[in-house]
PDB file of C-alpha atoms and ligand atoms in Angstrom:
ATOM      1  CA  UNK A   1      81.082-149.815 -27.970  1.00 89.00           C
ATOM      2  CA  UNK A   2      78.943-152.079 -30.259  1.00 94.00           C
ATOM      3  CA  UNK A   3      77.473-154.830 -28.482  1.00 95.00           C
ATOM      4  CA  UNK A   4      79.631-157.215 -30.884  1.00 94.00           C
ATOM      5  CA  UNK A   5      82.465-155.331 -29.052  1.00 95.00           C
ATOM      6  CA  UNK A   6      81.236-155.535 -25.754  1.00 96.00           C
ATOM      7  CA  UNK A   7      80.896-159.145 -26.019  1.00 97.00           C
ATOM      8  CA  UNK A   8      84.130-159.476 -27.599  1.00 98.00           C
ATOM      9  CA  UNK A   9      85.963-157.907 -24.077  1.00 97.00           C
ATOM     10  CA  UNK A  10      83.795-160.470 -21.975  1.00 97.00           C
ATOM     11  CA  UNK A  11      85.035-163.303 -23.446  1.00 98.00           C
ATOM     12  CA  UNK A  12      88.410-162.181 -22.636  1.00 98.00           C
ATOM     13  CA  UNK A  13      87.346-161.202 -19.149  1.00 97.00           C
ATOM     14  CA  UNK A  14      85.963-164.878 -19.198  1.00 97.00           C
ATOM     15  CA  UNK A  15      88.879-166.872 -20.542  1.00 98.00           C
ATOM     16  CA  UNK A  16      91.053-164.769 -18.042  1.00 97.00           C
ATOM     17  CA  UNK A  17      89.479-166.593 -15.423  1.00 97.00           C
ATOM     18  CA  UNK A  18      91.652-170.030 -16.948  1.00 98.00           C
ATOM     19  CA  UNK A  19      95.037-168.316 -17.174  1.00 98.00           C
ATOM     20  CA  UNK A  20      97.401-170.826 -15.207  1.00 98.00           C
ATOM     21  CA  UNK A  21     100.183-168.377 -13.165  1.00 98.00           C
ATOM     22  CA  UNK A  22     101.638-169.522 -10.069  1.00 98.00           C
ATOM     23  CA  UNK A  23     104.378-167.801 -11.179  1.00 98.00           C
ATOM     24  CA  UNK A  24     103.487-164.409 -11.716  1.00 98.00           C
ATOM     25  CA  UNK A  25     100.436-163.787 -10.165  1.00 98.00           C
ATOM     26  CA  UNK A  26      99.570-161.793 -13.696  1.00 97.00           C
ATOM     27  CA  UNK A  27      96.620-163.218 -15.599  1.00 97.00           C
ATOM     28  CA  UNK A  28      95.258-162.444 -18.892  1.00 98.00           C
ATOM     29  CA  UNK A  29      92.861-163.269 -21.329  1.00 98.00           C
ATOM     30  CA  UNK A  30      92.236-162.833 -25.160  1.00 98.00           C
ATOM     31  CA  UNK A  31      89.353-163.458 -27.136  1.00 98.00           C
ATOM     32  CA  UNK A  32      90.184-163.024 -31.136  1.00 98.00           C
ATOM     33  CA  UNK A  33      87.550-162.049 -33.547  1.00 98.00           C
ATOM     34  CA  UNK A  34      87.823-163.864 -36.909  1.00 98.00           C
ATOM     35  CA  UNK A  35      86.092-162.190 -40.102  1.00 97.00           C
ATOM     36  CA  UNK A  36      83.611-165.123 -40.189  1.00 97.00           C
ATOM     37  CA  UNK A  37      82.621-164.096 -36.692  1.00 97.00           C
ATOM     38  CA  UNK A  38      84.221-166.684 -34.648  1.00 98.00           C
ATOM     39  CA  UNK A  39      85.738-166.151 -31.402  1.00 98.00           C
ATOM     40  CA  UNK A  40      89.167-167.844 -30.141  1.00 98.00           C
ATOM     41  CA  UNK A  41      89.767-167.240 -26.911  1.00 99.00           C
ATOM     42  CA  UNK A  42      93.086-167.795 -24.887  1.00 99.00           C
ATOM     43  CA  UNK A  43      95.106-167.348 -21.321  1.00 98.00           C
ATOM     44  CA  UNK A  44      98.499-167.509 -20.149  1.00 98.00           C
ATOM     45  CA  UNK A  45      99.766-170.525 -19.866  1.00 99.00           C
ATOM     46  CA  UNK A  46     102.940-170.400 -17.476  1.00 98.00           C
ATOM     47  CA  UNK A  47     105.733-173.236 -17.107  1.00 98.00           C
ATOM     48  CA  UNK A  48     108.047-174.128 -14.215  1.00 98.00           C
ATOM     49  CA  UNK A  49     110.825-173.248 -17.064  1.00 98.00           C
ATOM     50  CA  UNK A  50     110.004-170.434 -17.548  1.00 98.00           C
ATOM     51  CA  UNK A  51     110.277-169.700 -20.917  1.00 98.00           C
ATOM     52  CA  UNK A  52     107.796-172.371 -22.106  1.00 98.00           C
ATOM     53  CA  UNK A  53     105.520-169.736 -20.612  1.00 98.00           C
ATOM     54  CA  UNK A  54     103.138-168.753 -23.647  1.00 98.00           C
ATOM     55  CA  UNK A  55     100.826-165.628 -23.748  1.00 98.00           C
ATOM     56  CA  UNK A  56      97.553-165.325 -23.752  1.00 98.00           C
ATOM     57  CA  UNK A  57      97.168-163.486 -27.363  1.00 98.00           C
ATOM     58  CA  UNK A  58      99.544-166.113 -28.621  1.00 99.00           C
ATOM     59  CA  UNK A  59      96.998-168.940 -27.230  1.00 99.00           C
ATOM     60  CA  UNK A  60      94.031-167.539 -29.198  1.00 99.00           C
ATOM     61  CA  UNK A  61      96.071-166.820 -32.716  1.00 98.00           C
ATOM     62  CA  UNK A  62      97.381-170.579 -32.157  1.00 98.00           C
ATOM     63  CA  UNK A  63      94.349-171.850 -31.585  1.00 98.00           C
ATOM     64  CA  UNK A  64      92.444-170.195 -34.466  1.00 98.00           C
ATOM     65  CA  UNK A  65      95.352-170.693 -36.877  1.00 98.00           C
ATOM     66  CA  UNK A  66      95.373-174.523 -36.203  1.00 98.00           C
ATOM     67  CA  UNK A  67      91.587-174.679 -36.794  1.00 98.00           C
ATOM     68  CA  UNK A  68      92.134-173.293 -40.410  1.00 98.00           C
ATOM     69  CA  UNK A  69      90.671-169.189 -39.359  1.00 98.00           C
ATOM     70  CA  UNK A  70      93.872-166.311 -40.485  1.00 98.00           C
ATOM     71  CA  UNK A  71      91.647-163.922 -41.147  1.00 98.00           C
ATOM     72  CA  UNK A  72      91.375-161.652 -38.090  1.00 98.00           C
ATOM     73  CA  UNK A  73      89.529-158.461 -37.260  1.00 98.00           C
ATOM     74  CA  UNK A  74      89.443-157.534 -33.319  1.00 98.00           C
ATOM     75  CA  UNK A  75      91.707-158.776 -30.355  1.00 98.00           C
ATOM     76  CA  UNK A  76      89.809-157.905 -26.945  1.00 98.00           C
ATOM     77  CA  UNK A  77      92.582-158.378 -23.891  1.00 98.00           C
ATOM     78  CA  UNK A  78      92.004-158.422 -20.129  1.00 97.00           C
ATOM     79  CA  UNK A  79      95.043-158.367 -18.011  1.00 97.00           C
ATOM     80  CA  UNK A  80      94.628-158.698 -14.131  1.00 95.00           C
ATOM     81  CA  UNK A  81      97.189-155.452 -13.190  1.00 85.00           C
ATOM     82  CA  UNK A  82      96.350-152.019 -12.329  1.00 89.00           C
ATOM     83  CA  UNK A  83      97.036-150.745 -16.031  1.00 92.00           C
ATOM     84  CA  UNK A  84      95.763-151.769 -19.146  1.00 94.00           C
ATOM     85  CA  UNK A  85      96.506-155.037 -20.658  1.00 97.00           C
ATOM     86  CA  UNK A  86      99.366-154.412 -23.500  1.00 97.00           C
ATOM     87  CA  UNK A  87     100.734-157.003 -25.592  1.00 98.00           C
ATOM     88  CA  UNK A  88     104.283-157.937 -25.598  1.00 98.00           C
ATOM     89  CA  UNK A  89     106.538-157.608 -28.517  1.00 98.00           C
ATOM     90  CA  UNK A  90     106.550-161.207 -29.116  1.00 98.00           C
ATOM     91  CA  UNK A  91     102.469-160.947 -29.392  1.00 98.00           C
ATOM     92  CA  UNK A  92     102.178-157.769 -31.542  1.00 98.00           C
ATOM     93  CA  UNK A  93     104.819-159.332 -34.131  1.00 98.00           C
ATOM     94  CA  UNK A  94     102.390-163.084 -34.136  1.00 98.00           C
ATOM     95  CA  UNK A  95      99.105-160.676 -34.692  1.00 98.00           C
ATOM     96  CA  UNK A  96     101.419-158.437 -37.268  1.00 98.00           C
ATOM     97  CA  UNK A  97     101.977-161.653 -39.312  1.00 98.00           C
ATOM     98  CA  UNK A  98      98.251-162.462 -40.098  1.00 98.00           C
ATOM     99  CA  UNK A  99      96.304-159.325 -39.251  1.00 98.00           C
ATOM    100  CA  UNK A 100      98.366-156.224 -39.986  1.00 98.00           C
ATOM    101  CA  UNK A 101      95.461-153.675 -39.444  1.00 98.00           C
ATOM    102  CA  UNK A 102      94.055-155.800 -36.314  1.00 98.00           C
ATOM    103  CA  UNK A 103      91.831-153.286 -33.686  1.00 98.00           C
ATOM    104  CA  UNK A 104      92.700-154.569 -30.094  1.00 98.00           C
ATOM    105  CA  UNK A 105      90.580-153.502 -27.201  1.00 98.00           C
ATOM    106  CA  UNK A 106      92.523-153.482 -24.039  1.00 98.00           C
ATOM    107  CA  UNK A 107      91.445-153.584 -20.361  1.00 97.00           C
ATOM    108  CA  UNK A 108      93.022-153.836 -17.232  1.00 94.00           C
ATOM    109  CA  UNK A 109      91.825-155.199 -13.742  1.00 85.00           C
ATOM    110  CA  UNK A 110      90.294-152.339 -12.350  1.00 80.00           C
ATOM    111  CA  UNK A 111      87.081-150.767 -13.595  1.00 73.00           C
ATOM    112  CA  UNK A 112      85.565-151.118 -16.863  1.00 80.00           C
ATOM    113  CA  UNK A 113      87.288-148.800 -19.036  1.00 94.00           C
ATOM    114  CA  UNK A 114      88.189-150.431 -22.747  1.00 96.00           C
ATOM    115  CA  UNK A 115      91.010-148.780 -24.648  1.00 97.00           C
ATOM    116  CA  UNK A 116      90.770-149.157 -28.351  1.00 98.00           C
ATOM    117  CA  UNK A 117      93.992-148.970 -30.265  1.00 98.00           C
ATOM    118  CA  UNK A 118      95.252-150.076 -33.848  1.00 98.00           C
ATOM    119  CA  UNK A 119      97.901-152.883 -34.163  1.00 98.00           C
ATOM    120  CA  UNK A 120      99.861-150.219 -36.028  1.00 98.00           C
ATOM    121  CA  UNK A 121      99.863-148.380 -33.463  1.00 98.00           C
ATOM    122  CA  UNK A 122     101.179-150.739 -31.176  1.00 98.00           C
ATOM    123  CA  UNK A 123     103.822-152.045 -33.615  1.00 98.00           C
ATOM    124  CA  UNK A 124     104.782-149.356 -36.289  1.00 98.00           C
ATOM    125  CA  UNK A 125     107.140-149.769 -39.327  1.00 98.00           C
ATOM    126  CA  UNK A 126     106.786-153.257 -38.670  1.00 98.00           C
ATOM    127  CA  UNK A 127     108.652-156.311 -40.276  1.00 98.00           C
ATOM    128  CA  UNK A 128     106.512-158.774 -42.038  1.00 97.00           C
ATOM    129  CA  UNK A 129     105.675-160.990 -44.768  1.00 96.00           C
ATOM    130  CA  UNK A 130     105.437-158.608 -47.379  1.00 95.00           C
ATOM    131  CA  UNK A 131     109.470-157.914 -46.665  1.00 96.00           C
ATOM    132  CA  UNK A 132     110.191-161.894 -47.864  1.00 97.00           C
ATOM    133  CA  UNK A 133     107.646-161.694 -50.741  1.00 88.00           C
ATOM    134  CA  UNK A 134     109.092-158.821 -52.429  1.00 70.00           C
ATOM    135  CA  UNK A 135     111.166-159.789 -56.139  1.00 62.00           C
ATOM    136  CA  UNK A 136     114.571-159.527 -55.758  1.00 52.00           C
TER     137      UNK A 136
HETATM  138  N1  THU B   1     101.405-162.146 -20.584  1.00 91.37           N
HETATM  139  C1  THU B   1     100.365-162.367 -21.423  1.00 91.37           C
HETATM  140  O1  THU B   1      99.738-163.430 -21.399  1.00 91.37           O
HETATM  141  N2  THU B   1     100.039-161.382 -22.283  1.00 91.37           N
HETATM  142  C2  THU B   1     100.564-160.146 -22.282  1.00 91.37           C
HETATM  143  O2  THU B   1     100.094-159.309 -23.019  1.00 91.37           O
HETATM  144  C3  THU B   1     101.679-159.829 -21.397  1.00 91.37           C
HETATM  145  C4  THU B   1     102.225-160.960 -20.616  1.00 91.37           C
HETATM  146  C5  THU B   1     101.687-163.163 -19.567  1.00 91.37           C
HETATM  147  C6  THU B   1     102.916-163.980 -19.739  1.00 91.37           C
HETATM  148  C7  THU B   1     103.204-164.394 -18.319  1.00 91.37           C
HETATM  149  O3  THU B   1     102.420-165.530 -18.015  1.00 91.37           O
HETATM  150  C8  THU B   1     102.695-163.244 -17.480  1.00 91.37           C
HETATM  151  O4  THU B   1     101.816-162.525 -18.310  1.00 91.37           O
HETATM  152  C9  THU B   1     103.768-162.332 -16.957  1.00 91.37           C
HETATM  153  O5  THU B   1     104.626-161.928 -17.964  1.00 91.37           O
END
């Protein structure tokens, strides 16, 4: 891993450390890689009700979005279970919107190992914006 990489998976590691679950016990972190080189991170956010609950990966898109960044290049996610972090469908659909060919690196709460997969991978034959922009 490039040490652009490497940094990119401690910031996740780091904004894990903020998730807010009473609920679930689960937390997990995302730092988002912009093509200018900024970094958005976000954490799970839980609610009593719990669907207000929002994901971590949705926290950092959000947050980036609303401070005018769509151009995305790397997700790094840190989840606090035995297996690797792995985005729900909800999550893969946000990053599908604005980053189609995203890279994620995922890691999970034991040992250091970083998976590297392709948001294409994670979400094939996807449904996006190019569907609604087509002429009819
Ligand atoms: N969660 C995330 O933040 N990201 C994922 O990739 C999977 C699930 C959160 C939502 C909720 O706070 C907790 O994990 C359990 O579902």
């Amino acid at each position: 891993m490039t040490e652009q990489e490497i940094k990119l998976v401690e910031a996740a590691r780091a904004a894990q450390k903020r998730a807010y679950a009473p609920y679930s016990h689960y937390q997990v972190g995302a730092a988002l890689l912009t093509a200018s080189g900024r970094v958005f991170t976000g954490c799970n956010i839980e609610n009593a009700a719990y669907g207000a609950t929002v994901c971590a990966e949705r926290v950092a898109v959000f947050k980036a979005v609303s401070e005018g960044e769509r151009d995305f290049e790397a997700l790094a996610v840190a989840a606090s279970g035995e297996d690797m972090a792995s985005p729900c469908g909800t999550c893969r659909q946000v990053l599908y919107e604005f980053a189609p060919h995203l890279i994620l690196y995922l890691t999970g709460g034991r040992g250091q190992r970083v998976e590297k997969v392709t948001l294409q991978e994670l979400l094939p034959r996807a449904f996006g914006p190019a569907y609604l922009m087509e002429e009819c």
